[in-house]
């Protein structure tokens, strides 16, 4: 795990804060026009925009998109620079197994000569940041990908870019709120929980121990939908931002499949995975070691997990591509674009068992609260607002703005 700061930047910011008086901070802030932050996004308008700007509590970074190798794909409008673009170039300057990359960032059309934009760049394996106050092309070096997993991730999904609130105080506040999310400590976990409570209204009720359900793999069928949520470590911090961006209460999804011999598999995409995973093989293995299926789901940060296709697809598009092929959308199939789905769109679909007496016996065995789905493990009760409530309709989710903090969703979008 790498979480690094550019020390000279930190020092610069701190010194600057000390050097300017309160009134100067006010003056500096007045140069910024927060409503200009609205990023110009290529495909969807669904990315978060700071739309409660009057509330200083909500000075959070805005997700501008993911930079890929396609040169003019990602363009957006910053607080300071109105015309920005970014793309990624893979290289092997380090002569290492997976090589590294250069992120090119072009910032243009500053609205004043004193302003600057500050960005966070994240993969599930690292977070870094940089700021720009000159109109030109800048680069950010990734000397070496941390692992094959990071390399695969970046190749398929790119590097996520977040724009921090302009203005020194807003920036520091954003950093203060965002950086702890990525630490693999109790502080990190508490920060993730606090962030999701504050910005998404999540509740995080603790479940009774043991936090693991003794499941029976025989009750798992083809098509069963798995969602995972991490709230700790680099992946946890990354998921927290993704959840906040999309309004989803889960960070990753996969699907269970049985082959013609009845062998159970987990099909997934978009995570750090490299081979197909036979769930039943692993089940046999974990049972031998006297642990449970739940522990399997606790291991996703290993390098040797499933990744099947090499196609650029999010975890949820992968699952829904499969549901579509399987005919779950019936005659609507040709009017459903699964690449537009978020994990939230997935679990709100009315595709799941609606009669709790038909859920497996072990489902909510250990908990007095009976959820309408099965929670396999976890300290906190899984929350999936709107679970199993929405009938599919043609072109669903193709025009949903769904922005934090309210995530309002016009009907029929
Ligand atoms: C941004 O800059 C690029 C390159 O100069 C230009 O092609 C594009 O039209 C500009 N976009 C806007 C919105 O000004
Ligand atoms: C980078 O170069 C090294 C040494 O020449 C080589 O072993 C490695 O496979 C290369 N990596 C990539 C991703 O091309
Ligand atoms: C799980 O269930 C099996 C069979 O129902 C039982 O033999 C085993 O002891 C249980 N394990 C735990 C940890 O409860
Ligand atoms: C899993 O996928 C790999 C690569 O796609 C393939 O070579 C292998 O045969 C698959 N494993 C099984 C058990 O199907
Ligand atoms: C439950 O789902 C079935 C199958 O989709 C449907 O026929 C039934 O009306 C649903 N029941 C309720 C109470 O929603
Ligand atoms: C739920 O399922 C049980 C068992 O299959 C059945 O007896 C019951 O009528 C169902 N309830 C509803 C509301 O469909």
XYZ file of C-alpha atoms and ligand atoms in Angstrom:
497
model
C 0.000 0.000 0.000
C 1.288 3.406 -0.889
C -0.168 6.558 0.452
C 2.149 9.365 -0.252
C 2.134 13.076 -0.014
C 4.336 15.447 -1.810
C 6.054 16.888 1.193
C 7.016 20.131 -0.430
C 3.388 20.770 -1.259
C 2.253 20.146 2.254
C 4.875 22.550 3.514
C 3.941 25.131 0.952
C 0.296 25.020 1.939
C 0.991 25.198 5.635
C 3.385 28.066 5.299
C 0.945 29.924 3.134
C -1.775 29.536 5.699
C 0.457 30.907 8.414
C 1.540 33.793 6.277
C -1.822 35.204 5.374
C -4.146 36.888 7.756
C -7.791 36.050 8.116
C -8.976 38.938 5.989
C -6.641 37.946 3.209
C -8.081 34.478 3.252
C -11.498 36.010 2.762
C -10.192 38.099 -0.106
C -8.577 35.099 -1.689
C -11.726 33.091 -1.398
C -13.720 35.797 -3.082
C -11.712 35.278 -6.241
C -13.338 31.936 -6.689
C -16.708 31.339 -8.167
C -17.793 28.062 -6.666
C -20.738 27.612 -8.994
C -18.294 27.400 -11.853
C -17.160 24.085 -10.530
C -19.783 22.226 -12.523
C -17.586 19.938 -14.566
C -18.245 19.598 -18.269
C -18.518 15.918 -18.547
C -18.379 13.910 -21.708
C -20.925 11.165 -21.252
C -23.142 11.654 -18.279
C -24.060 14.593 -16.198
C -24.373 12.241 -13.321
C -21.171 13.118 -11.547
C -21.329 14.974 -8.342
C -21.345 18.618 -8.229
C -21.064 20.640 -5.123
C -24.628 21.754 -5.096
C -24.930 22.793 -1.516
C -22.179 25.319 -1.735
C -23.635 27.585 0.868
C -22.916 24.971 3.445
C -19.265 24.983 4.408
C -19.695 21.494 5.812
C -20.044 20.201 2.317
C -16.773 21.325 0.843
C -15.974 18.015 -0.702
C -14.018 17.037 -3.744
C -15.923 16.624 -7.000
C -15.336 13.570 -9.127
C -14.425 14.722 -12.617
C -13.952 11.356 -14.244
C -11.342 8.768 -15.055
C -8.348 9.427 -17.260
C -7.685 6.713 -19.821
C -5.370 6.417 -22.786
C -7.936 8.098 -25.030
C -6.614 11.599 -25.501
C -9.659 13.837 -25.647
C -12.092 11.645 -23.826
C -12.027 13.303 -20.430
C -12.658 17.028 -20.460
C -14.055 19.105 -17.662
C -14.390 22.551 -16.223
C -12.521 23.345 -13.042
C -12.974 26.106 -10.503
C -10.032 28.045 -11.837
C -9.353 26.598 -15.258
C -12.380 26.336 -17.456
C -11.059 23.931 -20.049
C -9.153 20.887 -18.840
C -8.378 17.493 -20.227
C -6.404 14.492 -19.094
C -5.159 11.248 -20.535
C -2.813 8.518 -19.545
C 0.220 7.128 -21.285
C 1.725 3.792 -20.314
C 5.490 3.477 -20.432
C 8.279 1.335 -19.162
C 10.915 3.839 -18.140
C 11.443 1.943 -14.920
C 12.143 -1.299 -16.789
C 9.994 -3.172 -14.338
C 7.550 -5.976 -14.908
C 4.454 -3.818 -15.298
C 6.053 -0.523 -16.180
C 4.598 2.805 -15.152
C 2.631 5.660 -16.643
C 2.430 9.372 -17.176
C -0.783 11.236 -16.585
C -1.005 14.245 -18.881
C -3.139 17.087 -17.657
C -3.831 20.114 -19.774
C -5.317 23.082 -17.997
C -6.491 26.072 -20.022
C -8.552 29.223 -19.740
C -7.854 30.345 -16.192
C -10.479 32.828 -15.077
C -7.896 34.861 -13.184
C -4.140 34.804 -12.958
C -4.028 34.066 -9.244
C -6.318 31.103 -9.083
C -5.384 27.466 -8.857
C -7.049 24.071 -8.982
C -6.082 21.233 -6.732
C -6.709 17.609 -7.584
C -6.640 14.183 -6.017
C -5.628 11.262 -8.209
C -6.594 7.839 -7.030
C -6.365 4.189 -7.900
C -7.391 1.609 -5.330
C -3.691 1.308 -4.578
C -2.564 4.874 -4.102
C -3.736 8.403 -3.679
C -1.759 11.440 -4.605
C -2.451 15.058 -5.334
C -1.188 18.026 -7.230
C -2.224 21.586 -7.978
C -2.009 23.786 -11.028
C -1.887 27.500 -11.464
C -0.300 27.853 -14.876
C -2.163 27.276 -18.120
C -0.237 24.548 -19.850
C 0.296 20.829 -19.985
C 1.366 19.221 -16.739
C 2.359 15.662 -16.080
C 2.111 13.369 -13.114
C 4.488 10.422 -13.062
C 3.627 6.946 -11.878
C 7.125 5.557 -12.012
C 6.038 2.035 -11.506
C 2.682 0.289 -11.018
C 2.540 -1.152 -7.601
C 1.472 -4.638 -8.741
C -0.083 -6.503 -11.603
C -3.431 -5.720 -10.006
C -2.857 -2.007 -10.138
C -1.609 -2.274 -13.701
C -4.726 -4.204 -14.744
C -6.990 -1.859 -12.869
C -5.536 1.250 -14.451
C -5.510 -0.347 -17.894
C -9.171 -1.214 -17.639
C -10.587 1.609 -15.613
C -8.102 4.449 -15.639
C -7.160 6.856 -12.883
C -9.890 8.624 -10.955
C -9.586 12.360 -10.681
C -11.235 14.471 -8.002
C -11.270 18.242 -8.004
C -10.932 19.783 -4.582
C -12.883 22.805 -3.561
C -10.987 25.856 -4.572
C -9.711 28.175 -1.921
C -7.141 27.337 0.662
C -9.496 26.635 3.524
C -11.842 24.555 1.472
C -8.921 22.588 0.143
C -7.492 21.844 3.543
C -10.919 20.872 4.780
C -11.407 18.530 1.865
C -8.029 16.967 2.399
C -8.651 16.598 6.071
C -11.851 14.774 5.366
C -10.632 12.631 2.520
C -7.157 11.421 3.414
C -7.971 9.474 6.579
C -10.408 7.410 4.510
C -7.498 5.564 2.989
C -5.638 4.557 6.115
C -5.831 0.974 7.213
C -6.430 1.746 10.869
C -9.340 2.132 13.256
C -9.105 5.828 12.595
C -9.477 5.075 8.884
C -12.474 2.818 9.473
C -14.120 5.382 11.720
C -13.477 8.067 9.109
C -15.171 5.983 6.431
C -18.132 5.271 8.669
C -18.396 8.945 9.632
C -18.114 10.071 6.032
C -20.870 7.735 4.831
C -23.096 8.660 7.759
C -22.630 12.349 7.235
C -22.757 12.543 3.472
C -25.067 9.678 2.569
C -27.115 9.213 5.707
C -25.933 5.636 6.208
C -26.642 4.253 9.662
C -24.073 1.519 10.392
C -25.907 -0.527 12.975
C -23.736 -3.136 14.537
C -24.836 -6.774 14.262
C -24.585 -9.325 17.001
C -21.512 -11.545 16.962
C -20.389 -13.739 15.340
C -20.195 -11.463 12.327
C -20.016 -14.482 10.052
C -22.924 -16.566 8.771
C -22.586 -20.312 8.495
C -23.879 -20.627 4.978
C -24.637 -23.699 2.978
C -23.200 -23.463 -0.510
C -25.950 -25.821 -1.754
C -28.449 -22.996 -1.395
C -26.545 -20.742 -3.770
C -27.834 -20.671 -7.307
C -26.775 -19.377 -10.669
C -27.570 -15.702 -10.894
C -27.381 -14.988 -7.184
C -26.077 -11.501 -6.763
C -23.220 -10.693 -4.394
C -22.438 -7.206 -3.182
C -19.499 -6.209 -1.073
C -18.727 -3.169 0.913
C -15.373 -2.256 2.347
C -14.832 0.530 4.778
C -11.170 0.188 5.596
C -7.822 0.372 3.842
C -7.080 1.801 0.421
C -9.867 -0.132 -1.258
C -12.201 0.950 1.509
C -11.396 4.628 1.051
C -11.706 4.305 -2.689
C -15.053 2.558 -2.351
C -16.279 5.245 0.012
C -15.669 7.902 -2.625
C -17.281 5.723 -5.293
C -20.308 5.132 -3.099
C -20.649 8.813 -2.455
C -20.287 9.616 -6.148
C -22.909 7.096 -7.250
C -25.201 6.974 -4.230
C -24.640 3.235 -3.917
C -24.429 1.613 -0.519
C -22.136 -1.131 -1.778
C -18.761 -0.898 -3.435
C -18.415 -4.033 -5.481
C -20.640 -6.651 -7.073
C -20.305 -10.145 -8.484
C -22.548 -12.957 -9.600
C -22.695 -16.656 -8.651
C -22.811 -19.229 -11.407
C -23.072 -22.986 -11.528
C -21.611 -24.832 -14.459
C -23.182 -27.870 -16.111
C -21.626 -30.099 -13.446
C -23.109 -28.024 -10.686
C -19.818 -26.518 -9.712
C -20.158 -23.092 -8.182
C -18.280 -20.058 -9.518
C -18.096 -16.398 -8.764
C -18.015 -14.232 -11.861
C -16.719 -10.745 -11.400
C -14.964 -7.949 -13.143
C -13.143 -4.790 -12.356
C -11.458 -5.846 -9.195
C -7.848 -6.851 -8.712
C -8.285 -10.250 -10.138
C -6.348 -12.415 -12.428
C -7.702 -15.917 -12.699
C -11.085 -17.532 -12.478
C -12.069 -18.439 -9.047
C -13.847 -21.627 -8.309
C -15.968 -20.834 -5.342
C -16.619 -24.468 -4.594
C -12.919 -25.236 -4.654
C -12.358 -22.455 -2.235
C -15.286 -23.584 -0.141
C -13.797 -27.036 0.138
C -10.530 -25.480 1.036
C -11.891 -23.152 3.668
C -14.050 -25.861 5.144
C -10.959 -27.999 5.513
C -9.361 -25.208 7.403
C -12.463 -24.901 9.532
C -13.476 -21.447 8.454
C -16.413 -20.231 6.459
C -17.448 -18.828 3.127
C -17.575 -15.449 4.764
C -13.858 -15.410 5.147
C -13.536 -15.838 1.442
C -15.215 -12.512 0.948
C -12.783 -10.958 3.335
C -9.803 -11.629 1.111
C -10.381 -9.469 -1.929
C -7.135 -7.594 -1.653
C -4.974 -10.468 -2.759
C -3.251 -10.361 -6.043
C -4.315 -13.757 -7.289
C -8.034 -13.356 -7.754
C -10.490 -13.697 -10.546
C -10.418 -11.570 -13.568
C -11.816 -13.159 -16.597
C -12.276 -11.058 -19.632
C -9.754 -8.262 -19.917
C -12.569 -6.186 -21.348
C -13.030 -2.757 -19.932
C -16.145 -3.113 -17.881
C -17.233 -2.153 -14.434
C -18.143 -4.893 -12.002
C -21.793 -4.065 -12.287
C -21.912 -3.884 -16.072
C -20.338 -7.311 -16.109
C -23.040 -8.794 -13.894
C -25.830 -7.084 -15.803
C -24.449 -8.087 -19.166
C -24.887 -11.606 -17.885
C -28.435 -10.989 -16.606
C -29.293 -9.479 -19.946
C -27.959 -12.497 -21.821
C -29.918 -14.703 -19.452
C -33.099 -12.869 -20.425
C -33.944 -11.159 -17.152
C -34.979 -8.021 -18.981
C -37.234 -10.014 -21.296
C -38.386 -8.057 -24.302
C -36.766 -4.870 -22.964
C -33.292 -6.256 -23.574
C -32.544 -4.222 -26.664
C -33.505 -1.025 -24.836
C -31.252 -1.582 -21.825
C -27.764 -0.150 -21.714
C -26.070 -1.860 -18.779
C -22.940 0.263 -18.953
C -25.006 3.076 -17.461
C -25.903 1.081 -14.357
C -24.479 1.750 -10.943
C -24.500 -0.785 -8.135
C -27.438 1.082 -6.659
C -29.388 0.779 -9.918
C -28.677 -2.928 -9.739
C -29.908 -3.694 -6.252
C -32.980 -1.502 -6.606
C -34.203 -3.525 -9.599
C -37.099 -5.821 -8.839
C -35.141 -8.933 -9.723
C -34.750 -10.471 -6.314
C -36.658 -12.817 -4.015
C -39.537 -10.919 -2.442
C -40.814 -13.628 -0.125
C -38.531 -13.889 2.859
C -39.834 -17.337 3.749
C -38.130 -18.556 0.594
C -34.701 -17.291 1.610
C -32.289 -19.966 2.835
C -32.573 -20.933 6.495
C -29.136 -19.583 7.374
C -29.902 -16.212 5.894
C -30.349 -14.012 8.916
C -29.704 -16.729 11.430
C -27.490 -14.810 13.753
C -29.352 -11.506 13.663
C -32.622 -10.518 15.309
C -33.249 -8.035 12.483
C -34.393 -9.955 9.423
C -33.094 -8.324 6.283
C -34.858 -8.996 2.968
C -31.557 -10.371 1.670
C -28.825 -12.573 3.133
C -25.886 -10.965 4.809
C -22.941 -13.320 4.820
C -20.593 -11.412 7.022
C -19.746 -8.047 8.442
C -19.725 -6.074 11.606
C -22.413 -3.700 10.417
C -25.806 -4.543 9.034
C -25.797 -4.118 5.269
C -28.066 -1.303 4.133
C -29.450 -1.263 0.602
C -32.105 1.470 0.429
C -34.692 0.811 -2.252
C -33.673 -2.821 -2.553
C -35.863 -4.809 -4.954
C -38.338 -2.029 -5.705
C -37.960 -0.899 -9.298
C -39.424 -2.496 -12.409
C -37.165 -2.267 -15.445
C -38.243 0.079 -18.237
C -36.755 0.976 -21.610
C -33.596 3.120 -21.481
C -33.572 3.098 -17.726
C -30.705 4.890 -15.974
C -29.539 6.539 -19.144
C -30.449 10.067 -18.135
C -30.289 10.120 -14.346
C -28.461 13.078 -12.855
C -28.537 11.516 -9.397
C -26.145 13.890 -7.703
C -24.964 13.938 -4.128
C -26.019 14.883 -1.576
C -29.690 14.247 -2.379
C -29.321 11.775 -5.246
C -32.779 12.761 -6.435
C -33.867 10.578 -9.278
C -36.516 11.918 -11.656
C -38.956 9.167 -12.551
C -38.262 7.554 -15.867
C -34.710 8.867 -16.153
C -10.830 23.295 -24.933
O -9.586 23.320 -25.581
C -9.499 22.467 -26.709
C -8.102 22.508 -27.254
O -7.619 23.834 -27.344
C -10.535 22.895 -27.736
O -10.493 22.002 -28.834
C -11.912 22.863 -27.109
O -12.862 23.321 -28.009
C -11.934 23.713 -25.859
N -13.226 23.534 -25.195
C -13.903 24.554 -24.703
C -15.200 24.202 -24.058
O -13.476 25.695 -24.732
C 9.669 -3.436 -19.081
O 11.012 -3.710 -19.358
C 11.532 -4.837 -18.664
C 13.027 -4.934 -18.954
O 13.289 -4.650 -20.288
C 10.770 -6.070 -19.081
O 11.254 -7.194 -18.405
C 9.301 -5.890 -18.776
O 8.538 -6.980 -19.223
C 8.791 -4.625 -19.421
N 7.434 -4.405 -18.957
C 6.416 -4.046 -19.738
C 5.084 -3.843 -19.109
O 6.554 -3.892 -20.926
C -21.882 -24.761 10.364
O -22.902 -25.668 9.999
C -22.442 -27.022 9.918
C -23.573 -27.890 9.369
O -24.811 -27.285 9.534
C -21.993 -27.453 11.302
O -21.540 -28.798 11.241
C -20.863 -26.538 11.757
O -20.457 -26.865 13.069
C -21.318 -25.088 11.724
N -20.176 -24.221 12.023
C -20.256 -23.189 12.856
C -18.999 -22.397 13.034
O -21.283 -22.906 13.434
C -10.132 -19.565 -16.295
O -9.778 -18.584 -17.257
C -8.504 -18.832 -17.865
C -8.164 -17.629 -18.706
O -9.313 -17.087 -19.285
C -8.560 -20.137 -18.657
O -7.308 -20.387 -19.274
C -8.875 -21.281 -17.688
O -9.022 -22.486 -18.397
C -10.150 -20.972 -16.917
N -10.279 -21.963 -15.855
C -11.289 -22.813 -15.801
C -11.239 -23.791 -14.713
O -12.224 -22.746 -16.587
C -43.071 -11.345 -5.782
O -42.444 -11.655 -7.021
C -43.237 -12.461 -7.847
C -42.391 -12.874 -9.036
O -41.741 -11.773 -9.568
C -44.518 -11.694 -8.212
O -45.323 -12.483 -9.040
C -45.255 -11.328 -6.938
O -46.364 -10.528 -7.248
C -44.363 -10.566 -5.981
N -45.039 -10.412 -4.712
C -45.031 -9.262 -4.077
C -45.736 -9.277 -2.755
O -44.504 -8.248 -4.511
C -44.155 -17.095 0.436
O -43.612 -18.369 0.203
C -44.211 -19.392 0.974
C -43.420 -20.672 0.712
O -43.133 -20.859 -0.639
C -45.691 -19.501 0.572
O -46.312 -20.492 1.358
C -46.353 -18.163 0.815
O -47.678 -18.193 0.344
C -45.607 -17.050 0.076
N -46.163 -15.769 0.427
C -46.517 -14.866 -0.481
C -47.054 -13.578 0.047
O -46.432 -15.082 -1.670
